[in-house]
Coordinates of C-alpha atoms and ligand atoms in Angstrom, one line a residue:
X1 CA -15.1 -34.9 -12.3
X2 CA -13.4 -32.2 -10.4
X3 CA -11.9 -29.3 -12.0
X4 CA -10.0 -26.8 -9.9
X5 CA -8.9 -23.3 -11.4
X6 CA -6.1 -21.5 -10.3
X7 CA -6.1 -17.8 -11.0
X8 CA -2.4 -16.5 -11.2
X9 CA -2.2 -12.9 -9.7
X10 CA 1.7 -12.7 -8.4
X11 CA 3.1 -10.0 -10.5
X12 CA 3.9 -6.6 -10.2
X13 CA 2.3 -5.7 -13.2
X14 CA 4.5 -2.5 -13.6
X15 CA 3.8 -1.8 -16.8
X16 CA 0.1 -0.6 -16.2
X17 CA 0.8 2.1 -14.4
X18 CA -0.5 3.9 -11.6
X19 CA 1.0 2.9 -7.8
X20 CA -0.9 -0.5 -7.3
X21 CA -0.4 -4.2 -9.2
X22 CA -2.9 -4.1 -12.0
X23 CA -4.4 -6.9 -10.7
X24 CA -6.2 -4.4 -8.1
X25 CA -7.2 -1.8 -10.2
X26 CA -10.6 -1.7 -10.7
X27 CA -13.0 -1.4 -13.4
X28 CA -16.8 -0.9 -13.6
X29 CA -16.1 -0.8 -9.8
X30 CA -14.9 -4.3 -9.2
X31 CA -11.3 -5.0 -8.9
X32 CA -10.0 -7.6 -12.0
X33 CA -8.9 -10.2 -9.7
X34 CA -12.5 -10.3 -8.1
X35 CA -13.9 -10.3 -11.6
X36 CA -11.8 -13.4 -12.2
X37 CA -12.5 -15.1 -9.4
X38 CA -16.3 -14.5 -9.7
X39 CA -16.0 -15.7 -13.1
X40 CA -14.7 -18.9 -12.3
X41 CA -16.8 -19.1 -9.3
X42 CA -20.0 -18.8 -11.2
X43 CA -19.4 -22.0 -13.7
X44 CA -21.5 -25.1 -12.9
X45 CA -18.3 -27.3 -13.5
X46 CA -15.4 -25.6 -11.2
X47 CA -15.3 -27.3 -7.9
X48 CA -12.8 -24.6 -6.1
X49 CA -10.4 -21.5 -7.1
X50 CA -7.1 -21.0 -5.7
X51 CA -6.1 -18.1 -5.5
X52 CA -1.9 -17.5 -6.3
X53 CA -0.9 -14.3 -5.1
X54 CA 2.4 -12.2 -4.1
X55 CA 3.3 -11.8 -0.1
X56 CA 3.2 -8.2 -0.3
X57 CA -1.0 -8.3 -1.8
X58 CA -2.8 -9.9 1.2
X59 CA -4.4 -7.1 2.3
X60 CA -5.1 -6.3 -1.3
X61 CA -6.7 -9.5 -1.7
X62 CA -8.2 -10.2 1.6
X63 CA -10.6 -7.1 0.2
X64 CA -11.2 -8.1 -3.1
X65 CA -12.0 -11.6 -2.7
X66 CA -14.6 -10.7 0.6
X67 CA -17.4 -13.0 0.4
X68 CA -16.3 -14.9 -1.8
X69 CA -15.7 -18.9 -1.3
X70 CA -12.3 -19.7 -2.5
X71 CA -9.3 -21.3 -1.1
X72 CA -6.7 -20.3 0.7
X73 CA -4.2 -18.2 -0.5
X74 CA -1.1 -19.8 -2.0
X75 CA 2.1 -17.4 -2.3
X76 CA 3.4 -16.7 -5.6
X77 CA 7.2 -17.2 -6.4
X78 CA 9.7 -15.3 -8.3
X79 CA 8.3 -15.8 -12.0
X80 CA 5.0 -16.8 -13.2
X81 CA 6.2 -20.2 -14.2
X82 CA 6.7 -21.0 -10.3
X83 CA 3.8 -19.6 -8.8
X84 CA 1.8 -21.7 -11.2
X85 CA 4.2 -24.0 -9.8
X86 CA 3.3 -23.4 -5.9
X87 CA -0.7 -23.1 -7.0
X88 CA -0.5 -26.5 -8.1
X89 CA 1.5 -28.0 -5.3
X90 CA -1.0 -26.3 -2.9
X91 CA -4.6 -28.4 -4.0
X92 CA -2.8 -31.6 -4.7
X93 CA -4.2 -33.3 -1.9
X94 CA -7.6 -32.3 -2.8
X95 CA -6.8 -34.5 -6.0
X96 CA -8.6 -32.9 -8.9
X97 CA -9.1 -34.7 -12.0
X98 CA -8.6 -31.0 -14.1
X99 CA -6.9 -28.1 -13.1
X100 CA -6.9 -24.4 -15.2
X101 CA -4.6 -22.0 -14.6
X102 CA -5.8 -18.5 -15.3
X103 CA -4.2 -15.2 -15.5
X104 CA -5.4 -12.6 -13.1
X105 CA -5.0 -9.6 -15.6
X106 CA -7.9 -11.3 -17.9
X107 CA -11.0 -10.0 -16.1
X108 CA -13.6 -10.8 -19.4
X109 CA -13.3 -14.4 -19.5
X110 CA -16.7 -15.8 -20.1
X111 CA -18.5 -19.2 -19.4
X112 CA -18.5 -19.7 -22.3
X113 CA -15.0 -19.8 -22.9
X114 CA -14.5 -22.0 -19.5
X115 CA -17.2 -24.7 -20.8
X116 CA -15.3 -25.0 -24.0
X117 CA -11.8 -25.9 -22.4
X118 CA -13.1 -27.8 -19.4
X119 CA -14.6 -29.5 -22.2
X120 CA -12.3 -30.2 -24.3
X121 CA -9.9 -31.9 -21.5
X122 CA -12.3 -35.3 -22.0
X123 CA -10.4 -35.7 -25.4
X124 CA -6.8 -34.4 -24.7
X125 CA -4.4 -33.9 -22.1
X126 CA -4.7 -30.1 -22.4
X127 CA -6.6 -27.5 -24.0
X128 CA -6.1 -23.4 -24.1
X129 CA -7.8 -20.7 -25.6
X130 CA -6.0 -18.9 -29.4
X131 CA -7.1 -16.9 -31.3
X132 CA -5.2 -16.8 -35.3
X133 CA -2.5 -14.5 -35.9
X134 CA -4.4 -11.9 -38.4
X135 CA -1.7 -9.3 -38.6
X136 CA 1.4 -8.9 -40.6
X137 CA 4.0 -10.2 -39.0
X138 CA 7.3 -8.5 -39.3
X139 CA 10.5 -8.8 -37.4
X140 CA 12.7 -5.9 -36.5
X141 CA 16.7 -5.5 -36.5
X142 CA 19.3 -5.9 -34.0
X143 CA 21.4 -3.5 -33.3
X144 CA 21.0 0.5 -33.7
X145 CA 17.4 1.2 -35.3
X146 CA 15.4 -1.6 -34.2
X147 CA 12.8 0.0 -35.8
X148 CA 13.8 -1.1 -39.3
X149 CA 12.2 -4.1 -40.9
X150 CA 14.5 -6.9 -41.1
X151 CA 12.1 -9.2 -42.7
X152 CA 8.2 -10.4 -42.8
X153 CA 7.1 -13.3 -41.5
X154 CA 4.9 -15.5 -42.3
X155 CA 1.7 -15.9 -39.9
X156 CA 0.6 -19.2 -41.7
X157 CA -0.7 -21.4 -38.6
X158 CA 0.5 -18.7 -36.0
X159 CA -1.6 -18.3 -33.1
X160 CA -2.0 -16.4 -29.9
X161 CA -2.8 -17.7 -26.5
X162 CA -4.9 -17.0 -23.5
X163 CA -5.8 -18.4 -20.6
X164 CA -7.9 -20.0 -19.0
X165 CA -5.5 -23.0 -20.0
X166 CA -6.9 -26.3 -19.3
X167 CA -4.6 -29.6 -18.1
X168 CA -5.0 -32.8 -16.5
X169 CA -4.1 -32.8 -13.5
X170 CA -1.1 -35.5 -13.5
X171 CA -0.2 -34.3 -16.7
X172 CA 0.6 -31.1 -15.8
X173 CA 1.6 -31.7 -12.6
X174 CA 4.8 -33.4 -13.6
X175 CA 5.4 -31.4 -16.5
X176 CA 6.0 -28.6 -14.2
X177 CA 7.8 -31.1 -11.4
X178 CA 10.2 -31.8 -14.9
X179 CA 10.8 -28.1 -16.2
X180 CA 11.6 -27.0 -12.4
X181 CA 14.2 -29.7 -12.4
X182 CA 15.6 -28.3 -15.6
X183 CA 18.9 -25.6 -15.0
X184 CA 17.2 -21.8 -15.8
X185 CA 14.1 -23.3 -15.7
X186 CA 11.9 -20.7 -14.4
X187 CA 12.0 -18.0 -16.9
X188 CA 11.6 -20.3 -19.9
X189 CA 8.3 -20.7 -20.1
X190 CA 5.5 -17.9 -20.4
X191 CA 2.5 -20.0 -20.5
X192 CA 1.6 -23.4 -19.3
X193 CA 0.6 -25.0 -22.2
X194 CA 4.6 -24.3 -23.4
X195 CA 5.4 -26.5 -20.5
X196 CA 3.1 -29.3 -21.5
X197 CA 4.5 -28.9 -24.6
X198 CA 8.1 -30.1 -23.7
X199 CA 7.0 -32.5 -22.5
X200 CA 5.6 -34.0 -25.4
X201 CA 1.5 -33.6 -24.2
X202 CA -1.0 -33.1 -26.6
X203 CA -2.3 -29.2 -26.4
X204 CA -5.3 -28.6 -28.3
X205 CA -6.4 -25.0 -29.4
X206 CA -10.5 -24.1 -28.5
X207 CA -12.0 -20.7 -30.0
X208 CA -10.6 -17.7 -28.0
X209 CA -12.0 -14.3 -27.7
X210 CA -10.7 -10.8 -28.4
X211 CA -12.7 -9.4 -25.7
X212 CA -10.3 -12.0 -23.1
X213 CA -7.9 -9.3 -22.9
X214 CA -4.7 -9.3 -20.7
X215 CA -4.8 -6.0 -19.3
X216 CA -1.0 -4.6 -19.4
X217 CA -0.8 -1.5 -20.3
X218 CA -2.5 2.0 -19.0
X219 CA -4.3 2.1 -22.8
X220 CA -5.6 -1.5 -22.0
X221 CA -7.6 -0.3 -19.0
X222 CA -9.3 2.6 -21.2
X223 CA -9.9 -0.4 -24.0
X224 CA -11.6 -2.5 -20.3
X225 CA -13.8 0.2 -19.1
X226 CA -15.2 0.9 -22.5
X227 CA -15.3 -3.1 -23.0
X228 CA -17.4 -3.4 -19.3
X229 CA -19.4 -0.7 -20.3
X230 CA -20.9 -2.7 -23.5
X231 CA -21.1 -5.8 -21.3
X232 CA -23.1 -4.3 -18.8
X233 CA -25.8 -3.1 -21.8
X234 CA -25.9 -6.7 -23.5
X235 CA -26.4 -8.3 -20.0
X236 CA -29.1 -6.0 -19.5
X237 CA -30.8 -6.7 -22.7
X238 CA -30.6 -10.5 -21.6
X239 CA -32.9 -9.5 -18.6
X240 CA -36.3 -9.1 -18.6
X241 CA -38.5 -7.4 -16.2
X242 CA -41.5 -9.5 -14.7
X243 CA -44.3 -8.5 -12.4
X244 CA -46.3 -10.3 -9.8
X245 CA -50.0 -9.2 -7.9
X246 CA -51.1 -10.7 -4.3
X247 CA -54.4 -10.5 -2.8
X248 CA -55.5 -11.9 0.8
X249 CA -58.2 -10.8 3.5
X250 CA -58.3 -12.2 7.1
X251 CA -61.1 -11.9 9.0
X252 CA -60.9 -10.3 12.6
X253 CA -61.7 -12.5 15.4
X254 CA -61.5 -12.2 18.8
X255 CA -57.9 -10.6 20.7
X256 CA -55.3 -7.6 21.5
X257 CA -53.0 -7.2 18.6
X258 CA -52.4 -8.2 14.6
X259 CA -49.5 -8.9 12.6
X260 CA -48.6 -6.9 9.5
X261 CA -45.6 -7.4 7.8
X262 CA -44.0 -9.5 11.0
X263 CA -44.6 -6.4 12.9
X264 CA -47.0 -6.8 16.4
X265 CA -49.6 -3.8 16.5
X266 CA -51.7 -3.6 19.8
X267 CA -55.2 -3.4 18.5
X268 CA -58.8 -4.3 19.9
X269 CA -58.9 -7.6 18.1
X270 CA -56.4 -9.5 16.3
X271 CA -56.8 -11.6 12.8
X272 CA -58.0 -14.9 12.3
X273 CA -55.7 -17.6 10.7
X274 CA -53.9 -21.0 10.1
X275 CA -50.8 -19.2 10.3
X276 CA -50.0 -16.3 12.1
X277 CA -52.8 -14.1 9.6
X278 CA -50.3 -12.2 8.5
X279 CA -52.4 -10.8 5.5
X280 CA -49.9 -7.9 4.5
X281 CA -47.1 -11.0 4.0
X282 CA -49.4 -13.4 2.3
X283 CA -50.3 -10.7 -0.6
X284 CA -46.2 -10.2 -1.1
X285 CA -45.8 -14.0 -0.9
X286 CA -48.3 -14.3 -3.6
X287 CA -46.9 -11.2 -5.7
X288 CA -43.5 -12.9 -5.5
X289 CA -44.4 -16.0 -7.0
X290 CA -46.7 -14.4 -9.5
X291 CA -43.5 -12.9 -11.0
X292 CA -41.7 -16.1 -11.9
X293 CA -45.1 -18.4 -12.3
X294 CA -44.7 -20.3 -8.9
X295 CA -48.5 -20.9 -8.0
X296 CA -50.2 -19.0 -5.2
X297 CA -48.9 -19.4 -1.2
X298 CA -51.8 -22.3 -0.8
X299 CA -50.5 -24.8 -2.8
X300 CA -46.9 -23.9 -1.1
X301 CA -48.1 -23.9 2.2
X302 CA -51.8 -25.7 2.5
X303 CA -54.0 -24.5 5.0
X304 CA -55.1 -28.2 6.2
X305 CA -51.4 -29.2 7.0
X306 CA -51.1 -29.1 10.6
X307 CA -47.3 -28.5 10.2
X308 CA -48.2 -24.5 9.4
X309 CA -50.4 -23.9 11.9
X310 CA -49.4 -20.7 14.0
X311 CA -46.2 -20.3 11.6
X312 CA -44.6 -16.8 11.5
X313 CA -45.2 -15.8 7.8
X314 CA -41.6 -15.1 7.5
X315 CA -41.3 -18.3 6.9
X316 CA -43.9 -18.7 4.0
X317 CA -41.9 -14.9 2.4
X318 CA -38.4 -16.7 2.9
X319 CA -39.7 -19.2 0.4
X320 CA -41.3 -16.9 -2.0
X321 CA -38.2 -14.6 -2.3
X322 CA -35.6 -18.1 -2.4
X323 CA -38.1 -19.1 -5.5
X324 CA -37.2 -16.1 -7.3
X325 CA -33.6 -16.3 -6.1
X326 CA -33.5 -19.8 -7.9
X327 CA -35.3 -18.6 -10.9
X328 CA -32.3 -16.0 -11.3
X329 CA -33.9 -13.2 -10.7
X330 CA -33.2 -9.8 -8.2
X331 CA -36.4 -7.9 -6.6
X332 CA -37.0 -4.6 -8.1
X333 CA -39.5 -3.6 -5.8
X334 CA -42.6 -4.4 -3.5
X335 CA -45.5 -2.0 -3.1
X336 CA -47.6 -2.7 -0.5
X337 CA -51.3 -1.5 0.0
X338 CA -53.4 -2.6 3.4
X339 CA -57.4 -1.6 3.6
X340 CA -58.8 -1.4 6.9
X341 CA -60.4 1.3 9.3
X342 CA -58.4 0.6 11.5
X343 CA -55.5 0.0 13.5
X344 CA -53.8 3.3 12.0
X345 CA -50.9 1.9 10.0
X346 CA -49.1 4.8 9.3
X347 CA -46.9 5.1 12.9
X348 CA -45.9 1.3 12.2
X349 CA -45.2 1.8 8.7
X350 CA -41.1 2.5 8.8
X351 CA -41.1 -1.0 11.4
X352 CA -43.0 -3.1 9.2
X353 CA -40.4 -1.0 6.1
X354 CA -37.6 -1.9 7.7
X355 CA -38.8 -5.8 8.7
X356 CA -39.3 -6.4 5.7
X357 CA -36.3 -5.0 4.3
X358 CA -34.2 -7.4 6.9
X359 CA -35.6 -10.5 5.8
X360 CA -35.7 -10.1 2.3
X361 CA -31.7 -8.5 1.9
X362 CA -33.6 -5.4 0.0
X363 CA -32.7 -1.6 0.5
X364 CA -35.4 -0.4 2.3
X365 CA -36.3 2.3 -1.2
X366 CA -37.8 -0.8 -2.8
X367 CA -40.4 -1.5 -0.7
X368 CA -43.2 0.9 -0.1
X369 CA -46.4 0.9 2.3
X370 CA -49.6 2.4 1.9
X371 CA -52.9 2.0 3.6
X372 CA -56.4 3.2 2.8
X373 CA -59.6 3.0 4.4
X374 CA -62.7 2.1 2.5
X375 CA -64.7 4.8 3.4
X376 CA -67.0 2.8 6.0
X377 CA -68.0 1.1 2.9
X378 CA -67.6 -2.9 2.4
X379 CA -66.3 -5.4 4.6
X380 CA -63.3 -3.5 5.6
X381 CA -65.4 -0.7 6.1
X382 CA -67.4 -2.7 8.8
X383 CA -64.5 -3.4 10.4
X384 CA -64.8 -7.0 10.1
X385 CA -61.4 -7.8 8.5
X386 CA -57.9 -6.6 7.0
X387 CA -57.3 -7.2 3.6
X388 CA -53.4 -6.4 1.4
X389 CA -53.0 -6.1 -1.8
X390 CA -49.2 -6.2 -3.1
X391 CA -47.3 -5.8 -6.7
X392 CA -44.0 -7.0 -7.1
X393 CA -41.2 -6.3 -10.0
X394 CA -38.2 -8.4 -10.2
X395 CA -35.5 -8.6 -13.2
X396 CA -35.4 -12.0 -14.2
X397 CA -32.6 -13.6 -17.3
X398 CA -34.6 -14.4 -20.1
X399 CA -35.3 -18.1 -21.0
X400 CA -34.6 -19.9 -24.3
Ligands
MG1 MG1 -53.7 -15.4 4.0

């Protein structure tokens, strides 16, 4: 099944205030349309996004959407009902079996919300997001004072629709191709699912949510901050915070430099190893995948496989830091301690910083190095080895 999503952003969205199309306006930090697109991006089920968007926003969008995988832009038309229109035109030769078509101003939509129409398109034709009519409904006069009541209406089976609305492809696809055909077509229809509508497809309603807000006015971007604000504090409180320990020692043996943290340091001998002996790495390697339960860097990376010998232990950190990567979780920080006499660590200390900092993605403030001598005492104390000791804190989604 392949389920494309097109995300509508080709208004002017005047109404919002403020110079530029709501649609770029930020909140939390993040413009809505990136929020949007992320969103959609982020479900197990949507194969591609295509972005719809007005001539005069490219470099508008060219910024929001950097780094992030989505198709090429398709230019918007004069009403919303034809840039839909030109979205769908644009990924028909990539022949998706679902299509949803999204509305740019609705930054909060949530997986949730996506799983339930994408699922519901395996029983009908299309599916949208409503939420029931709860308010008094009351119409107003014509005329003069159109704020006197003409009369109340009745909200029995009265409901209000969001997006994202889900369609089969086909379906849709030539309800649209029939509407455009129709004379005065294109401001006739405000939503999609109107269109499939009249043309006599089955449109079922799934469980919308107040917080999917269409942001419209300048009071609706006050309502979004505050809104982001408690998002960002339940998120948080589905995150947990784990912590991993590493130990390792190599031996000295005979030679004119060691490797700490992928860093060379000319020294009088060098360390003994399968791999390059880089102890400093091995006791982050083995922090790392103590935070998420992933076994020790031995049962990874076994010391009798000939495929490992003289490795750079980049490789073996790569792994430990994609484990945690997979398991969903963000380094918090590393902190770092190597025992020996010597060599003196402390005038390669910002290289080995900053190496590490390269390979891993991390802001060099998260990791921290410290070395200590043993006082003469012990096997470090003699001289006859290096050893590392690392913790490591990461943030990791809690589990079921
Ligand atoms: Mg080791």
């Amino acid at each position: 099944m392949t389920c494309i999503v097109i995300v509508v952003g080709a208004g002017r969205g005047s109404r919002a205030g403020e110079g530029l199309p709501k649609q770029y306006r930020t909140i939390g930090g993040e413009t809505i349309v990136r929020r949007c697109l992320k969103a959609f991006l982020a479900h197990p089920d949507v194969s591609a996004v295509c972005p719809v968007i007005h001539s005069d926003d490219r470099d508008l969008f060219t910024q929001s959407a950097s780094g992030l995988d989505v198709l090429p832009v398709v230019l918007g038309g004069d009403t919303r009902q034809s840039s839909v229109f030109n979205g769908l035109s644009a990924i028909a030769h990539l022949e998706p079996d679902y299509v949803l078509i999204h509305d740019a101003a609705r930054p909060f939509v949530s997986q949730t919300m996506i799983s339930a129409v994408i699922g519901a398109l395996n029983d009908y034709p299309g599916a949208i997001p409503a939420l029931r009519v709860v308010d008094t409904l009351k119409s107003s006069r014509t005329g003069d004072n159109q704020r006197l009541i003409d009369t109340t209406r009745s909200r029995d089976g009265l409901w209000r629709a969001q997006t994202p609305q889900g369609f089969r492809y086909g379906d849709i696809m030539s309800a649209h191709e029939q509407c455009a055909s129709e004379p005065g077509h294109s401001n006739k229809h405000s939503d999609d699912a109107s269109i499939a509508e009249s043309c006599g497809l089955d449109v079922v309603m799934v469980d919308g949510d107040e917080r999917n807000i269409k942001l419209t006015t300048p009071a609706d971007f006050e309502r979004a901050e505050t809104l982001f604000g408690q998002l960002e504090i339940q998120r948080e409180s589905q995150r947990e915070t784990r912590t991993g320990m590493g130990f390792d020692v190599h031996r000295f043996c005979p030679g004119d430099h060691v490797i700490l943290c992928g860093v060379d340091i000319p020294h009088d001998q060098s360390l003994a190893g399968h791999s390059d002996a880089d102890v400093a790495m091995h006791a982050l390697c083995d922090a790392l995948y103590g935070c998420i339960g992933g076994g020790d860097i031995g049962a990874h990376f076994p010391p009798d496989q000939e495929k490992w010998r003289g490795v750079a232990s980049k490789v073996f950190l790569l792994h430990a830091a994609q484990q945690v990567l997979d398991a969903g979780g963000t380094i918090s920080n590393l902190d770092l301690t190597i025992i020996c006499e010597r060599p003196k660590i402390g005038p390669h200390r910002e290289a080995m910083q900053g190496a590490l900092a390269a390979i891993l993605g991390l802001d060099a403030s998260r990791i921290n190095i410290k070395a200590t001598t043993t006082e003469r005492l012990g096997f470090t104390g003699r001289a006859e080895g290096i050893a590392a000791q690392a913790i490591a804190t990461i943030s990791l989604p809690l589990g079921d």
